[in-house]
Amino acid sequence: MERLLTIKDIAIELGISISTVSRALRGQPDVNAETRKAVVDLAEKLDYQPNKAALSLLNKHTNTIGVLVPNLDYFFATAIKGIDEAALEAGYTVMVCQSNESYGKELINTKRLLESRVDGFIISVSSDTKIVDHFKKIQDKGIPMVFFDRDVNELQAPKILLNNFEGGYIATKHLINKGYSKIAFLGGPERMSISNQRFEGYKSALKEAGIKFNVKFVEHGDFNQEYAYVNTNELLRAKQKPDAIFAMSDRLAIGAMQSIKKHGLRIPDDIGLIGFNNEPITNLLSPSISTIDQPAFEMGKTAARLFIEMMNNDSTASSDNIVLKPKLIVRESTMRK
Amino acid sequence: MERLLTIKDIAIELGISISTVSRALRGQPDVNAETRKAVVDLAEKLDYQPNKAALSLLNKHTNTIGVLVPNLDYFFATAIKGIDEAALEAGYTVMVCQSNESYGKELINTKRLLESRVDGFIISVSSDTKIVDHFKKIQDKGIPMVFFDRDVNELQAPKILLNNFEGGYIATKHLINKGYSKIAFLGGPERMSISNQRFEGYKSALKEAGIKFNVKFVEHGDFNQEYAYVNTNELLRAKQKPDAIFAMSDRLAIGAMQSIKKHGLRIPDDIGLIGFNNEPITNLLSPSISTIDQPAFEMGKTAARLFIEMMNNDSTASSDNIVLKPKLIVRESTMRK
DNA sequence: AACCTTTCCGGTAACGCTCCCGGTAATTTT
DNA sequence: AAAATTACCGGGAGCGTTACCGGAAAGGTT
């Protein structure tokens, strides 16, 4: 590694002291106008950049936010854009790590970010994560963190969440309004909070409509569309077939759609289908898939803003959750004539 | 910010010197087995983590790679996974910045990464970038960088590229083999290298088949599907209509598809369509879209490996490009009976 | 018993930067 | 003209860590 330019070099070049260069560069008083100009000009000319490591060592903070996400799919990519924007405004740099929905990878990533001495964390936990000691440990050290999208009950920390209950509710209610009554639920991993909250909303809508909840219409599985595909196959092979499917994510909805098509059933006439996330693809498929929109960009931006606010106020936990509203997007897959 | 644990704390706690703690922790000789155990145990118990800022200051490197990408779409998200994996193996941390295809944002990001004293860069330039002085400046400082996916002729640096010429060639040839002859090309921004290389491959395939190249069948525009949509509208409204479209990206192919459908034309019977990238969505659309696959993950991984190799050999530029092969993926959109 | 190796440990400088203090020369106040 | 203030600058310490050197105590060699 080359030796990069330091204020010492500038000091020597100009025949003045390091302290003076430092003061001049930071616009402090106690420095002569001419001297200041000479320093600033030279720094400009030589493209001087302060060494962040030295600053970090001194100030005990890095101006860096560690962002931990399960993956970089449409939702998280959009959320990260939001985080990025807010962080940049406030002079923070962002370090993104993806866990690939794996607890082990999440552990490694938190450790690395901690070693990098990030000032704090913005986290969406992996679906695989059951123990959250690694996050508690961070909290114990007094390092601020905010969670988004995926809830962690065990942790007392600010959270930016979607009202998933409401999302599940309006999705299911929409299906009911369209005349569907045998509505199946395609869920994510069993323990996953967002899946379960949407599930509760689903049950609530059923109950409200006087439709008896049927356990046989509920499937759980992994996050990818292959699982959704086989789970839907099972649903459609059963004696009691559903006439609509509410999938807790668009990925799963797509898997379900493939299965439905394979069974020679028509959407939305034979089977209604609604997803969750409003990924752009749902609008391009044929039929286009109804879904629940969640404000990913806003979520990321809010999370980052909240984080920055915490940093400024030096308060480790404001602990009041921010809950955003889901929005129903009606497309062809639920438009039964 | 709380004061975090340092080796000094451990030294005091154990009543030994800082040097000894340091040596014990790094597994160096010259330290008694018992002392070592005591140190390691206490460090473990207190969850000690070395301060990277101090290390960086001392070693003059940060073990961090700055990754600069235009966006986080499927291709780049996959490539980043590859980079991540290789980086992690070698003990590097990755800092990702997206330019949103904007030159200005790219400038800001390079500056920030430079300030963060990343050890080097892995870059895919924004389509908006016409001047590359900011990269030249980095090179002048002796900071290693490798480019991937998008070529920059003006820069002498290692590059991981796809054989875009070949990609354009096999895509077009496939259309020709399927009996299409009036083949239009839907390109990206005018100056963009990957678009132009694919375009050259397209022309080469036409020439080889004895088909006269027709300028009216060529459209350029921005990267998003709206542009592709209006451009295709134009193609289809013209007197001379194409009977197939080769879009230089899947996004553009999707825009074209929407336009084709709106015109009441059938794919692949009236018009053949092939894209580029092999985004998963192309396989889910109806009809599914033929495309050219490029090994995104491998590309990222290779880029990172090359970078790390450069770091180890302390060679700033190995300068020989690595060119990966595209692969034809045949789907419904070109399967004319 | 006098020397030479080991073994183990502590002290110091350095990385690049900022903060704090002290000092000189110039300027103002009495 | 002496004293007090101001303007400007330099020196040193310290942030957490490692590399290097020197030294004391223990053991090994004649």
mmCIF file of C-alpha atoms (C1' of nucleotides) in Angstrom, chain C, chain D:
data_model
loop_
_atom_site.group_PDB
_atom_site.id
_atom_site.type_symbol
_atom_site.label_atom_id
_atom_site.label_comp_id
_atom_site.label_asym_id
_atom_site.label_seq_id
_atom_site.Cartn_x
_atom_site.Cartn_y
_atom_site.Cartn_z
ATOM 1 C "C1'" DA C 1 31.384 -21.344 38.954
ATOM 2 C "C1'" DA C 2 31.387 -18.462 35.163
ATOM 3 C "C1'" DC C 3 29.408 -18.153 30.802
ATOM 4 C "C1'" DC C 4 25.810 -18.552 27.210
ATOM 5 C "C1'" DT C 5 21.107 -19.472 25.717
ATOM 6 C "C1'" DT C 6 16.301 -19.513 26.276
ATOM 7 C "C1'" DT C 7 12.005 -17.972 28.009
ATOM 8 C "C1'" DC C 8 9.207 -14.511 29.053
ATOM 9 C "C1'" DC C 9 7.881 -9.930 29.688
ATOM 10 C "C1'" DG C 10 7.744 -4.602 29.720
ATOM 11 C "C1'" DG C 11 8.717 -0.105 27.592
ATOM 12 C "C1'" DT C 12 8.740 2.875 23.698
ATOM 13 C "C1'" DA C 13 7.815 4.630 19.212
ATOM 14 C "C1'" DA C 14 4.837 5.023 15.552
ATOM 15 C "C1'" DC C 15 0.446 5.311 12.547
ATOM 16 C "C1'" DG C 16 -2.638 10.374 11.348
ATOM 17 C "C1'" DC C 17 -5.212 13.329 13.559
ATOM 18 C "C1'" DT C 18 -7.265 16.711 17.052
ATOM 19 C "C1'" DC C 19 -7.377 19.028 21.515
ATOM 20 C "C1'" DC C 20 -5.321 21.593 24.922
ATOM 21 C "C1'" DC C 21 -1.881 24.488 26.585
ATOM 22 C "C1'" DG C 22 1.724 27.637 26.354
ATOM 23 C "C1'" DG C 23 4.487 31.071 24.021
ATOM 24 C "C1'" DT C 24 5.934 34.957 21.086
ATOM 25 C "C1'" DA C 25 5.089 39.095 18.695
ATOM 26 C "C1'" DA C 26 2.026 42.586 17.602
ATOM 27 C "C1'" DT C 27 -1.543 45.538 18.987
ATOM 28 C "C1'" DT C 28 -4.281 47.952 22.116
ATOM 29 C "C1'" DT C 29 -5.282 49.874 26.584
ATOM 30 C "C1'" DT C 30 -4.165 52.657 30.708
ATOM 31 C "C1'" DA D 1 5.943 53.545 28.710
ATOM 32 C "C1'" DA D 2 4.323 49.794 31.088
ATOM 33 C "C1'" DA D 3 0.649 46.590 31.197
ATOM 34 C "C1'" DA D 4 -2.882 43.995 29.241
ATOM 35 C "C1'" DT D 5 -5.000 42.042 25.429
ATOM 36 C "C1'" DT D 6 -5.096 39.911 20.963
ATOM 37 C "C1'" DA D 7 -3.574 37.232 16.871
ATOM 38 C "C1'" DC D 8 -1.248 33.512 15.498
ATOM 39 C "C1'" DC D 9 1.418 29.469 15.850
ATOM 40 C "C1'" DG D 10 4.036 25.222 17.757
ATOM 41 C "C1'" DG D 11 4.570 21.326 20.999
ATOM 42 C "C1'" DG D 12 2.901 17.484 23.392
ATOM 43 C "C1'" DA D 13 -0.398 14.032 24.719
ATOM 44 C "C1'" DG D 14 -3.503 10.690 23.463
ATOM 45 C "C1'" DC D 15 -6.846 7.482 20.679
ATOM 46 C "C1'" DG D 16 -5.730 1.413 20.301
ATOM 47 C "C1'" DT D 17 -2.654 -1.386 18.373
ATOM 48 C "C1'" DT D 18 1.750 -3.677 16.894
ATOM 49 C "C1'" DA D 19 6.916 -3.963 15.975
ATOM 50 C "C1'" DC D 20 11.053 -3.694 17.909
ATOM 51 C "C1'" DC D 21 14.394 -3.684 21.459
ATOM 52 C "C1'" DG D 22 16.225 -4.467 25.841
ATOM 53 C "C1'" DG D 23 16.324 -6.822 30.201
ATOM 54 C "C1'" DA D 24 15.586 -10.129 34.080
ATOM 55 C "C1'" DA D 25 15.248 -14.701 35.445
ATOM 56 C "C1'" DA D 26 15.639 -19.391 34.494
ATOM 57 C "C1'" DG D 27 17.960 -23.107 32.499
ATOM 58 C "C1'" DG D 28 21.988 -25.363 30.031
ATOM 59 C "C1'" DT D 29 26.935 -25.771 28.848
ATOM 60 C "C1'" DT D 30 31.792 -26.002 29.687
#
